[in-house]
């Protein structure tokens, strides 16, 4: 005699709604690691982590900012421009972003464009310490 599947009519099939699934930001670990690598001036490793973070969560403005800054430090301005373009789409034209874009132009030697961006950023910042430092670098160069 061959046994077959049996149906257990005593199984509770009531759906539970009391415990909701926890929403996880899968890009958070890469964002944290990207920041750590950036602080240690490991810009290649920082770029890898920030890139993975934006691949996992394309609306992560902080990761886009880190990715653009990493590309700036690596001298990959073509990629930096793309990252800044995405960042502007995600976060809008905020003074901190414009400041970084100005610094990017400073690194490239585009003084006129750098000054215009840095002055735009300065006009919108409450704490102007960073943008003033960037303007001072511009004036020295």
C-alpha positions as a printed Julia matrix, in Angstrom:
141×3 Matrix{Float64}:
  0.0    0.0     0.0
  1.35   3.42   -0.98
  0.77   6.35    1.36
 -0.19   9.65   -0.13
 -0.4   13.2     1.1
 -2.94  13.84    3.72
 -4.56  17.12    4.5
 -4.45  18.32    8.06
 -7.61  20.28    8.6
 -6.37  21.46   12.0
 -3.81  23.97   10.63
 -4.53  27.58   11.59
 -4.5   29.64    8.37
 -5.36  32.96   10.01
 -3.05  35.69    8.73
 -1.22  37.67   11.39
 -1.06  41.43   11.04
  0.19  42.27   14.5
  3.88  41.95   13.57
  4.88  44.05   10.63
  8.05  43.28    8.7
 10.96  45.55    9.58
 11.9   47.82    6.7
 15.67  47.69    6.31
 17.86  50.05    4.38
 20.06  47.53    2.64
 22.46  50.29    1.63
 23.13  51.46    5.21
 26.17  49.25    5.79
 27.83  50.4     2.6
 27.08  54.02    3.44
 28.72  53.66    6.86
 31.74  51.87    5.39
 32.03  54.43    2.57
 32.15  57.27    5.09
 34.77  55.46    7.17
 36.97  54.83    4.13
 36.56  58.44    2.97
 37.65  59.76    6.4
 40.74  57.54    6.15
 41.47  58.97    2.66
 40.89  55.55    1.07
 38.96  57.13   -1.77
 38.96  54.06   -4.02
 37.39  51.92   -1.31
 35.02  54.74   -0.37
 33.9   54.97   -4.0
 33.18  51.24   -4.11
 31.01  51.37   -0.99
 29.16  54.54   -1.98
 28.56  53.11   -5.47
 27.12  49.92   -3.99
 24.94  51.99   -1.64
 23.39  53.94   -4.53
 22.95  50.76   -6.55
 21.0   49.28   -3.64
 19.03  52.45   -2.88
 19.02  54.95   -5.72
 17.38  57.74   -3.71
 20.1   57.81   -1.03
 21.28  61.42   -1.27
 24.03  60.97    1.31
 25.5   58.08   -0.68
 25.34  60.1    -3.92
 27.17  62.96   -2.16
 29.86  60.57   -0.93
 30.18  58.99   -4.35
 30.58  62.37   -6.06
 33.16  63.5    -3.48
 35.06  60.22   -3.85
 35.19  60.67   -7.62
 36.44  64.24   -7.09
 39.26  63.01   -4.86
 40.15  60.32   -7.42
 40.26  62.94  -10.19
 37.36  61.22  -12.02
 35.49  64.42  -12.71
 33.42  62.89  -15.52
 31.94  60.42  -13.02
 31.69  63.14  -10.36
 29.53  65.23  -12.7
 27.19  62.28  -13.25
 26.94  61.65   -9.51
 26.23  65.35   -8.82
 23.52  65.31  -11.52
 21.84  62.34   -9.81
 22.26  63.97   -6.42
 20.51  67.13   -7.64
 17.61  65.0    -8.92
 17.33  63.17   -5.59
 17.9   66.02   -3.13
 17.47  69.28   -5.01
 19.86  72.21   -5.22
 20.89  72.53   -1.58
 23.76  74.79   -0.42
 25.87  71.87    0.84
 25.6   70.18   -2.55
 26.43  73.39   -4.42
 29.43  73.89   -2.1
 30.74  70.43   -3.03
 30.14  71.15   -6.71
 32.14  74.37   -6.29
 34.96  72.47   -4.59
 34.9   70.01   -7.47
 35.39  72.88   -9.91
 38.2   74.23   -7.71
 39.99  70.87   -7.94
 39.72  71.03  -11.72
 41.16  74.54  -11.85
 37.9   76.1   -13.1
 38.18  79.16  -10.86
 35.37  81.23  -12.36
 32.84  78.39  -12.16
 34.1   77.41   -8.68
 33.64  80.97   -7.38
 30.1   81.26   -8.77
 29.06  77.95   -7.17
 30.75  78.7    -3.85
 29.13  82.15   -3.63
 25.75  80.58   -4.4
 26.33  78.04   -1.63
 27.47  80.71    0.82
 24.29  82.72    0.28
 22.19  79.79    1.45
 24.27  78.47    4.35
 23.7   79.35    7.97
 27.18  78.09    8.96
 29.54  79.37    6.29
 32.76  77.93    7.75
 33.29  75.26    5.09
 32.38  77.42    2.12
 34.58  80.25    3.44
 37.48  77.8     3.68
 36.86  76.74    0.08
 36.75  80.38   -1.04
 40.04  80.98    0.78
 41.57  78.02   -1.09
 40.3   79.51   -4.32
 41.87  82.87   -3.53
 45.24  81.27   -2.69
 45.37  79.29   -5.94
